[in-house]
PDB file of C-alpha atoms in Angstrom:
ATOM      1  CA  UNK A   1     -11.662 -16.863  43.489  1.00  0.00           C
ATOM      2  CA  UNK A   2      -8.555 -14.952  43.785  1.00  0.00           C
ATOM      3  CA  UNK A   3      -7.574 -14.628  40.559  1.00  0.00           C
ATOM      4  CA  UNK A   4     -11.315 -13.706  39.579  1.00  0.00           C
ATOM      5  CA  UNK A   5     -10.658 -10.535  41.922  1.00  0.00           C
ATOM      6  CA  UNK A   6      -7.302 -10.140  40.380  1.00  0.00           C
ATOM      7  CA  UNK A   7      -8.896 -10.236  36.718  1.00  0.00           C
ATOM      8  CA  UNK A   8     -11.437  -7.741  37.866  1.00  0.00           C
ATOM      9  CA  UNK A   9      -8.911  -5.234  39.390  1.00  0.00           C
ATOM     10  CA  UNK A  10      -6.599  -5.233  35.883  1.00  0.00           C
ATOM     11  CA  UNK A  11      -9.976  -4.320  33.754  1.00  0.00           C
ATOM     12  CA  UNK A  12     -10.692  -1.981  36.401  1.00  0.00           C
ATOM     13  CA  UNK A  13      -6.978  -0.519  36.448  1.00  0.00           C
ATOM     14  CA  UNK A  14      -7.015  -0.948  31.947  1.00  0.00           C
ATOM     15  CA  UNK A  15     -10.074   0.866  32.444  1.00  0.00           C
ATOM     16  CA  UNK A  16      -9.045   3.863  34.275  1.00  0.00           C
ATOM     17  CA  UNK A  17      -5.827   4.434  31.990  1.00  0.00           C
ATOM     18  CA  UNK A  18      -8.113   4.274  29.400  1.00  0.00           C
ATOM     19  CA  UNK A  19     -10.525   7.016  30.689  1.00  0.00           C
ATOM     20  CA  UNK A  20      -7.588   9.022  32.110  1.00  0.00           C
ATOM     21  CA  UNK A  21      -6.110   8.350  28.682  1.00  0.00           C
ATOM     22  CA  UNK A  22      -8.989  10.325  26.840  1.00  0.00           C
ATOM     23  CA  UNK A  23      -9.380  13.279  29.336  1.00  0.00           C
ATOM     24  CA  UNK A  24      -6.137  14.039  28.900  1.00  0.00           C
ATOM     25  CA  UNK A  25      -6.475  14.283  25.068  1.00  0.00           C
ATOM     26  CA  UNK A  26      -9.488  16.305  25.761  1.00  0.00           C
ATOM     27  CA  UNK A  27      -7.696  18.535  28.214  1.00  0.00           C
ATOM     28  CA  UNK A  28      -5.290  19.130  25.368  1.00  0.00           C
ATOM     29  CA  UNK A  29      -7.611  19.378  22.879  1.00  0.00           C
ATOM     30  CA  UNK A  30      -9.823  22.338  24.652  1.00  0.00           C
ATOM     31  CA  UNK A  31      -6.364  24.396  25.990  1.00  0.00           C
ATOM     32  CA  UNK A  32      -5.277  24.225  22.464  1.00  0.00           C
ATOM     33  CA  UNK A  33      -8.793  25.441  21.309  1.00  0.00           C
ATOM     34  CA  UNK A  34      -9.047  28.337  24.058  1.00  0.00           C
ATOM     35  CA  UNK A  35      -5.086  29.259  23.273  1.00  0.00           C
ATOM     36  CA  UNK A  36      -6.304  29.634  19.761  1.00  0.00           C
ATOM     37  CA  UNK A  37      -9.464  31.895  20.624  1.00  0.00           C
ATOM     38  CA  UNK A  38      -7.083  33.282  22.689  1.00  0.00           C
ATOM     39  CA  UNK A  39      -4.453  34.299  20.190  1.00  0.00           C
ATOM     40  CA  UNK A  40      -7.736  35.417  18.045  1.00  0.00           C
ATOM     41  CA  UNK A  41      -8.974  38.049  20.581  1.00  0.00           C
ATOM     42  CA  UNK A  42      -5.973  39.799  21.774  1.00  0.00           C
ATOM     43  CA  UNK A  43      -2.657  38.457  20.005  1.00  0.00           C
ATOM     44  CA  UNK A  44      -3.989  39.142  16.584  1.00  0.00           C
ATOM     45  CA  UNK A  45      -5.934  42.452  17.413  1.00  0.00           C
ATOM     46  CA  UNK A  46      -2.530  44.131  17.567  1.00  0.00           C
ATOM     47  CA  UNK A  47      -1.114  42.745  14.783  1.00  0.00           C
ATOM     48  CA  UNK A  48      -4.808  43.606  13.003  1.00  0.00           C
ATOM     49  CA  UNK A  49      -4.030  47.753  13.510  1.00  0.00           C
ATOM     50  CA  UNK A  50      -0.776  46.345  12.493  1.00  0.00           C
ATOM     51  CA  UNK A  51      -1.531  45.115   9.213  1.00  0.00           C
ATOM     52  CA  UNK A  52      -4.423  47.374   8.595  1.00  0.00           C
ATOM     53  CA  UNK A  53      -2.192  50.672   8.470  1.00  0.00           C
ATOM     54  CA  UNK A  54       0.091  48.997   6.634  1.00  0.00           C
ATOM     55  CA  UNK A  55      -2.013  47.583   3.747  1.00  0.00           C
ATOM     56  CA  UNK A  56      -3.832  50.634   3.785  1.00  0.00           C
ATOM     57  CA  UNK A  57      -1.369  52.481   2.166  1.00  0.00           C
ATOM     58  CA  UNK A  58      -1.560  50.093  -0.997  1.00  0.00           C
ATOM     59  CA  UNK A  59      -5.378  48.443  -0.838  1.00  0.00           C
ATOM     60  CA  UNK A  60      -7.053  50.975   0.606  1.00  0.00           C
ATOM     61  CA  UNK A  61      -9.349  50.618   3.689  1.00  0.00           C
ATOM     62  CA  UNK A  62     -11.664  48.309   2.881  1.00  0.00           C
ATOM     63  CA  UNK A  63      -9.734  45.533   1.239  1.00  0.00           C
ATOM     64  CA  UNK A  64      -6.800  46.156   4.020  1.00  0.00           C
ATOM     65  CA  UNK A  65      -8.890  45.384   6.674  1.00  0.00           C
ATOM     66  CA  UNK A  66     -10.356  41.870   4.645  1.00  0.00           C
ATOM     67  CA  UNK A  67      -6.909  41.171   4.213  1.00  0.00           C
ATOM     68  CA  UNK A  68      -6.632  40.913   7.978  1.00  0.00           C
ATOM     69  CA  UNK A  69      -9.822  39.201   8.797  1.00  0.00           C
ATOM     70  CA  UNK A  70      -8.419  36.221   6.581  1.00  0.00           C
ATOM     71  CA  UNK A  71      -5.473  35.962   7.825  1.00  0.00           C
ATOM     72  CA  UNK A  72      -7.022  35.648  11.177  1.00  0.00           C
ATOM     73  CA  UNK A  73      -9.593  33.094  10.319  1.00  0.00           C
ATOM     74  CA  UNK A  74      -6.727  30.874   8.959  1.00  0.00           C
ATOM     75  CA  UNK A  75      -4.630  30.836  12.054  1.00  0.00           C
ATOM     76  CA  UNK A  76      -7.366  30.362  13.641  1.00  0.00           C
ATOM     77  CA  UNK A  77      -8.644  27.474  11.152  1.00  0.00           C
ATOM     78  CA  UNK A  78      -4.960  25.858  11.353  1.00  0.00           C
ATOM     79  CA  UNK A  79      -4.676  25.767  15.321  1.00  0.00           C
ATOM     80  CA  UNK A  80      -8.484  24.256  15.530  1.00  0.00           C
ATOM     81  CA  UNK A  81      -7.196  21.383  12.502  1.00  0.00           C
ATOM     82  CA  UNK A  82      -4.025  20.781  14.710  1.00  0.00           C
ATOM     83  CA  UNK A  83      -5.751  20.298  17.793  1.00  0.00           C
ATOM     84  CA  UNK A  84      -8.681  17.979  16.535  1.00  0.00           C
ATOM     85  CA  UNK A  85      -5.933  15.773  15.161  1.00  0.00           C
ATOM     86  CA  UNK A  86      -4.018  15.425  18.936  1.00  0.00           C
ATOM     87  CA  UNK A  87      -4.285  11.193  19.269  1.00  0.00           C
ATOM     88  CA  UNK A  88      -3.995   9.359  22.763  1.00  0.00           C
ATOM     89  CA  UNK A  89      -0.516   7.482  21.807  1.00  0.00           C
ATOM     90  CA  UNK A  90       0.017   3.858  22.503  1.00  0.00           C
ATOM     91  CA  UNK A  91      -0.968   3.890  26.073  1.00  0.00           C
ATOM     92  CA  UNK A  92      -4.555   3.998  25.307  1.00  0.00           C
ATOM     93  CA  UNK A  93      -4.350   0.710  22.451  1.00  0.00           C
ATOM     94  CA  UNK A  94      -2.090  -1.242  25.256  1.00  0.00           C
ATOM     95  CA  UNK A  95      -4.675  -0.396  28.068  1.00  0.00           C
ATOM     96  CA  UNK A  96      -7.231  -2.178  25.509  1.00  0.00           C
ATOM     97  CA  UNK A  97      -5.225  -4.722  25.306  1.00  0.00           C
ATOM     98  CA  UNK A  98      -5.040  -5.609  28.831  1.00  0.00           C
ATOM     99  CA  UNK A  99      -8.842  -4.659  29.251  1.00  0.00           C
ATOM    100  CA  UNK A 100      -9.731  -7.320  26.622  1.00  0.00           C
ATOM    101  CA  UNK A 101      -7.478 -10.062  27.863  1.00  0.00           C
ATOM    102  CA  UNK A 102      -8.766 -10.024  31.566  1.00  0.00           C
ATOM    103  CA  UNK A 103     -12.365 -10.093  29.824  1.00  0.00           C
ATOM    104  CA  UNK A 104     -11.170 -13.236  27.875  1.00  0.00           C
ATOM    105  CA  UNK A 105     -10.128 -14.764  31.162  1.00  0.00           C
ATOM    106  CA  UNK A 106     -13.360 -14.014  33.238  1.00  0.00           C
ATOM    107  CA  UNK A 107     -15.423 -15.664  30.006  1.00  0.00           C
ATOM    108  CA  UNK A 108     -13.181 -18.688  30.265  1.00  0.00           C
ATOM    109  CA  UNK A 109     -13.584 -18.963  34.184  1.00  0.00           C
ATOM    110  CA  UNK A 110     -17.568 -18.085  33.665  1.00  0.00           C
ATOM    111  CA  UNK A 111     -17.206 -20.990  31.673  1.00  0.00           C
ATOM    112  CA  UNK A 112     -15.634 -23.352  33.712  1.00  0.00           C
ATOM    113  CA  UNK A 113     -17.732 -22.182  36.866  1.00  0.00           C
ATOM    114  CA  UNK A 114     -20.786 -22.737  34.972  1.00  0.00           C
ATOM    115  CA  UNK A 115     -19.737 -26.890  34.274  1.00  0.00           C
ATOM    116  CA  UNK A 116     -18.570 -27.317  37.639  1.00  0.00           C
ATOM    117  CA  UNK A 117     -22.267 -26.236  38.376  1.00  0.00           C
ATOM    118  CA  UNK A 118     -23.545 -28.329  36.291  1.00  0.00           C
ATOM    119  CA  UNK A 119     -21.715 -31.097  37.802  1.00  0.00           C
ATOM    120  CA  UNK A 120     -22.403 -30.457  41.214  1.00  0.00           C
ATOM    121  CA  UNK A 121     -26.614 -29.807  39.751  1.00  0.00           C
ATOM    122  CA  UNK A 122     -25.997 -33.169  37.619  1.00  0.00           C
ATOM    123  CA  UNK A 123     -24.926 -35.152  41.187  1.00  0.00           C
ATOM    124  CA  UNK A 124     -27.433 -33.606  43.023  1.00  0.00           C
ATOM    125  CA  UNK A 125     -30.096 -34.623  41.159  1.00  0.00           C
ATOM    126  CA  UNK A 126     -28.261 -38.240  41.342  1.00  0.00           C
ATOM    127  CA  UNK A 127     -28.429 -37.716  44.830  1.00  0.00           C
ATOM    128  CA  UNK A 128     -31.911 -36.977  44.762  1.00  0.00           C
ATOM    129  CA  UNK A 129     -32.941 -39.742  43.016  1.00  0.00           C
ATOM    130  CA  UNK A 130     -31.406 -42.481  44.735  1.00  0.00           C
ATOM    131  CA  UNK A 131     -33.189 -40.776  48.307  1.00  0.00           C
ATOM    132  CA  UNK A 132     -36.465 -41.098  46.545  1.00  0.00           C
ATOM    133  CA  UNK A 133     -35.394 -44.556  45.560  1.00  0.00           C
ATOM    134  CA  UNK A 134     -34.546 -45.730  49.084  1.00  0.00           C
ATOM    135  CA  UNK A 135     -37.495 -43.858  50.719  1.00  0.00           C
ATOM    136  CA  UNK A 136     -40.525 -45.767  48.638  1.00  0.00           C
ATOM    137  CA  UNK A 137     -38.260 -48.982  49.632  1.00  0.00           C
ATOM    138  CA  UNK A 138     -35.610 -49.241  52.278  1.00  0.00           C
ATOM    139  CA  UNK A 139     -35.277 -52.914  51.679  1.00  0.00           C
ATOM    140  CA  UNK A 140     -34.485 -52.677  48.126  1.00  0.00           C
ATOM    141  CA  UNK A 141     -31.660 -50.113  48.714  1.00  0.00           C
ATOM    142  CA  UNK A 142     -30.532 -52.513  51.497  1.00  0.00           C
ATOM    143  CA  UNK A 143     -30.395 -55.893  49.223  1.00  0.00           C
ATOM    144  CA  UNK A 144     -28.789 -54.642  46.950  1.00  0.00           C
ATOM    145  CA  UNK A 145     -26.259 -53.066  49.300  1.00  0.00           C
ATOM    146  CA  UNK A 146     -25.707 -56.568  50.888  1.00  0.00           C
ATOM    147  CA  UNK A 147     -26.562 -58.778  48.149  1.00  0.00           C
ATOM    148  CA  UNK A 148     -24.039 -57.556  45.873  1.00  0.00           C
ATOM    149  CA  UNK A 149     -20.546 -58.260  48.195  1.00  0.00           C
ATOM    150  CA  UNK A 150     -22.356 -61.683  48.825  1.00  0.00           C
ATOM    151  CA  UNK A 151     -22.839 -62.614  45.372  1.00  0.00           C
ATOM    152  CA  UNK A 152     -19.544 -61.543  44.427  1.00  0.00           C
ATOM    153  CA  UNK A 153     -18.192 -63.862  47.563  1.00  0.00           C
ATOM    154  CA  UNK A 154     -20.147 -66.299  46.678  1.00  0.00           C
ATOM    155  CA  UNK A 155     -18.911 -66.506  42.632  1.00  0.00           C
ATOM    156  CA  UNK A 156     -15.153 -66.487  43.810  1.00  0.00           C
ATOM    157  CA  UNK A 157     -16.043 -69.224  46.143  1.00  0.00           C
ATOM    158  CA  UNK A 158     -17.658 -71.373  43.593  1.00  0.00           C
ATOM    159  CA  UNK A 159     -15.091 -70.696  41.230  1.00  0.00           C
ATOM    160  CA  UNK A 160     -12.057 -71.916  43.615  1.00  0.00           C
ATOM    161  CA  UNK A 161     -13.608 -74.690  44.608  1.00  0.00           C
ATOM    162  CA  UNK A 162     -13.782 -76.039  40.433  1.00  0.00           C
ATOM    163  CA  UNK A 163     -10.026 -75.109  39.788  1.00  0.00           C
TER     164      UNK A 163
END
């Protein structure tokens, strides 16, 4: 029984470092997404007016200020693509590991609790038997009890007295 509770504490500990595992990608992942709308919203609106007067000069207006809009989007775009890729590292696949071994061990010891059950069902009903047995006839139960160490006396005695 004890190392049942010890098998269920290690899936229970491989399962928290895996769950702690993925929030803290997912921490990462959404401070690297609001650091990006960040940037978007105020870092880049300076460096907008920036760009804007200065491409005015040779664009014009219109096709300054694009300019700037996609230049934007693709920082933007970049920091979003590097932060979907962030991965959980080895810690998550060896917390897996351990989580699947302890479940191989509890279906072996299922297993092996479920014959000894069936053993202990199988001499039960052995049990069972032989107290219906002696219950419909006491004396039978008793011959045979006495009747067989008799016999058996009996057959070496027979047998010594020929050698």
């Amino acid at each position: 029984m004890d190392s049942f509770v010890r098998t269920m504490r290690i899936i229970w500990r491989a399962e928290l470092l895996i769950i702690e595992a993925k929030i803290s990608v997912a921490t990462k992942r959404i401070g690297a997404t609001a650091f990006a709308g960040l940037i978007c919203v105020f870092g880049l609106g300076m460096l907008n007016v920036a760009g804007f007067f200065a491409l005015e000069e040779k664009w014009g207006p219109v096709y300054a200020a694009l300019g700037v809009a996609v230049a934007d989007f693709l920082i933007a775009a970049l920091l979003v693509l590097w932060a979907s890729r962030l991965s959980t590292g080895p810690e998550l696949d060896l917390a897996r590991e351990v989580r699947d071994a302890g479940l191989q061990e509890l279906e072996a010891r299922a297993g092996d609790i479920q014959d000894e059950v069936e053993a202990v069902r199988d001499e039960l009903l052995a049990v069972k038997n032989s107290l219906v047995n002696f219950s419909r006839n006491p004396l039978d139960g008793t011959i045979h009890a006495l009747l067989t160490p008799i016999l058996t006396l009996l057959i070496k005695s027979l047998t010594k007295g020929k050698d």
